[in-house]
C-alpha cells in the first residue's frame, strides 16, 4: 500500500478539520466574490491577491465539508477583522510568503480553531520582548540550546496567533500576546539533532500547550484554561494549529484548566 | 516624554518610517485607509511599537492594533489634525 506523506497544515490538524493550502496566488478578479472585492478595493495588489487566495482555499475546504453553495459563499471580515463564516461552520485563514491556507470544521465537532503561517526566520528582539513573557523567554533560551536550528521566537509568535484565532470567536474578547503563556514539546521523530549547526531539517514538529492568563469562558460555559496545538517547520515556513473540540466531541482533549 | 518635532515634522517622519516598514512608498497612502491593505501584517504591527516609542515612550501594542490608519497613528503621536488629543 502506498502512503502519501501528509505535509503542511494538514499534518497538524485532526481529520474532522478540512484544510486547503496553496503556495501561489490566484488571480483576484477571478476568485473574489462581490462583497469580498469591495472590502479590498483600495488594497495593494499583493494584499488583494493573498486575500483572494485564502478565500478560494476556504471555499474548497467548505465544499469538502459539505457546506451548501460553498463556492458562492463570501467570507468577509467583520469590523473586528475576524472572518465571518457561514452558520454552523468554524474556521481560520492564514497567509505568509509561500503559504496561503484555510481550515474549516463543523461547529458540532470543533468549537473553534486557529491556524497560522510565518516565515521561518528570527524575530527581532524588540518584537520578542512584546510577545513573550519572562518565563517564555527563559523557555526559548532552553529550547534554542536543544534545537538551535528552530526559529523558536517565530514559532512562539505563530502559536500565539493560532491561539488568538481560536480564542476570539469563543469569547469575543481581546487576548494580548503577553496574556498567554505557551509550553512547547518536540516530537520524538524529530529529536536527535541537538547541538547541530545545520539548517532546519524538513521534518521538525511538535506540540504546544497554551495557557491564557486571563479567564475566558466559551459560550457552552467551559473555561478556556488550556489550548492544545501543534507546530512544524515546513518548506521555510513555521506552521501552527490549535483546535478546541466541541463539548462532548470525541478526539483530542478539550480545553481545560491548568490546575484542574 | 520629550520631542522636538513639530506636528508637521512628526507626520513626515511617520510616513518615512512607514515606507521603510512596508517596503513601499507610504507618502501617498490615504490617511484613513487601513494599513493592513498596504501590507501591515501582524509582525509589522508589533514592529510599529518600538518605532513609535522613539517619539512617544508609552505607546503600547493595543494602541496601534485597533485603528490601523495613518490618522490614528498621527493622533497617537500628538500630531493629528484638529485637537491632537487621544480619543
PDB file of C-alpha atoms in Angstrom, chain B residues 28-87:
ATOM      1  CA  UNK B  28       0.547  58.593  -0.998  1.00  0.00           C
ATOM      2  CA  UNK B  29      -1.433  56.357   1.379  1.00  0.00           C
ATOM      3  CA  UNK B  30      -4.823  57.782   2.346  1.00  0.00           C
ATOM      4  CA  UNK B  31      -4.761  58.930   5.980  1.00  0.00           C
ATOM      5  CA  UNK B  32      -7.860  56.930   6.860  1.00  0.00           C
ATOM      6  CA  UNK B  33      -7.006  53.741   4.958  1.00  0.00           C
ATOM      7  CA  UNK B  34      -6.437  50.521   6.865  1.00  0.00           C
ATOM      8  CA  UNK B  35      -2.690  49.860   6.691  1.00  0.00           C
ATOM      9  CA  UNK B  36      -3.479  46.139   6.539  1.00  0.00           C
ATOM     10  CA  UNK B  37      -4.355  46.846   2.902  1.00  0.00           C
ATOM     11  CA  UNK B  38      -0.791  48.112   2.407  1.00  0.00           C
ATOM     12  CA  UNK B  39       0.923  45.060   3.809  1.00  0.00           C
ATOM     13  CA  UNK B  40       0.914  45.819   7.544  1.00  0.00           C
ATOM     14  CA  UNK B  41       0.818  42.210   8.759  1.00  0.00           C
ATOM     15  CA  UNK B  42       0.849  41.106  12.378  1.00  0.00           C
ATOM     16  CA  UNK B  43       4.629  41.042  12.827  1.00  0.00           C
ATOM     17  CA  UNK B  44       4.934  44.513  11.293  1.00  0.00           C
ATOM     18  CA  UNK B  45       2.172  45.703  13.587  1.00  0.00           C
ATOM     19  CA  UNK B  46       4.390  44.717  16.516  1.00  0.00           C
ATOM     20  CA  UNK B  47       7.394  46.361  14.854  1.00  0.00           C
ATOM     21  CA  UNK B  48       5.413  49.602  14.829  1.00  0.00           C
ATOM     22  CA  UNK B  49       5.520  49.762  18.617  1.00  0.00           C
ATOM     23  CA  UNK B  50       9.284  50.271  19.196  1.00  0.00           C
ATOM     24  CA  UNK B  51       9.280  52.575  16.168  1.00  0.00           C
ATOM     25  CA  UNK B  52       6.570  54.838  17.594  1.00  0.00           C
ATOM     26  CA  UNK B  53       8.229  54.762  21.021  1.00  0.00           C
ATOM     27  CA  UNK B  54      11.066  56.810  19.516  1.00  0.00           C
ATOM     28  CA  UNK B  55       8.579  59.674  19.597  1.00  0.00           C
ATOM     29  CA  UNK B  56       6.230  58.645  22.361  1.00  0.00           C
ATOM     30  CA  UNK B  57       7.690  56.349  25.010  1.00  0.00           C
ATOM     31  CA  UNK B  58       4.439  54.958  26.414  1.00  0.00           C
ATOM     32  CA  UNK B  59       2.957  53.522  23.200  1.00  0.00           C
ATOM     33  CA  UNK B  60       1.541  50.027  23.735  1.00  0.00           C
ATOM     34  CA  UNK B  61       0.556  47.352  21.243  1.00  0.00           C
ATOM     35  CA  UNK B  62      -3.139  47.818  21.973  1.00  0.00           C
ATOM     36  CA  UNK B  63      -2.808  51.481  20.945  1.00  0.00           C
ATOM     37  CA  UNK B  64      -1.858  50.527  17.397  1.00  0.00           C
ATOM     38  CA  UNK B  65      -3.855  47.322  16.975  1.00  0.00           C
ATOM     39  CA  UNK B  66      -7.378  48.682  16.895  1.00  0.00           C
ATOM     40  CA  UNK B  67      -7.319  51.544  14.394  1.00  0.00           C
ATOM     41  CA  UNK B  68      -4.574  50.780  11.875  1.00  0.00           C
ATOM     42  CA  UNK B  69      -4.695  54.040   9.915  1.00  0.00           C
ATOM     43  CA  UNK B  70      -2.112  56.773   9.498  1.00  0.00           C
ATOM     44  CA  UNK B  71      -4.633  59.214  11.007  1.00  0.00           C
ATOM     45  CA  UNK B  72      -4.819  57.112  14.175  1.00  0.00           C
ATOM     46  CA  UNK B  73      -1.023  56.848  14.410  1.00  0.00           C
ATOM     47  CA  UNK B  74      -0.712  60.619  13.968  1.00  0.00           C
ATOM     48  CA  UNK B  75      -3.179  61.168  16.801  1.00  0.00           C
ATOM     49  CA  UNK B  76      -1.232  58.717  18.952  1.00  0.00           C
ATOM     50  CA  UNK B  77       1.903  60.797  18.385  1.00  0.00           C
ATOM     51  CA  UNK B  78       0.086  64.036  19.165  1.00  0.00           C
ATOM     52  CA  UNK B  79       0.252  65.128  15.542  1.00  0.00           C
ATOM     53  CA  UNK B  80      -3.323  64.616  14.439  1.00  0.00           C
ATOM     54  CA  UNK B  81      -5.020  67.431  12.648  1.00  0.00           C
ATOM     55  CA  UNK B  82      -7.525  69.167  14.909  1.00  0.00           C
ATOM     56  CA  UNK B  83      -7.018  68.816  18.633  1.00  0.00           C
ATOM     57  CA  UNK B  84      -4.319  66.139  18.582  1.00  0.00           C
ATOM     58  CA  UNK B  85      -5.844  64.712  21.746  1.00  0.00           C
ATOM     59  CA  UNK B  86      -6.243  60.989  22.178  1.00  0.00           C
ATOM     60  CA  UNK B  87      -9.833  59.897  21.850  1.00  0.00           C
TER      61      UNK B  87
END
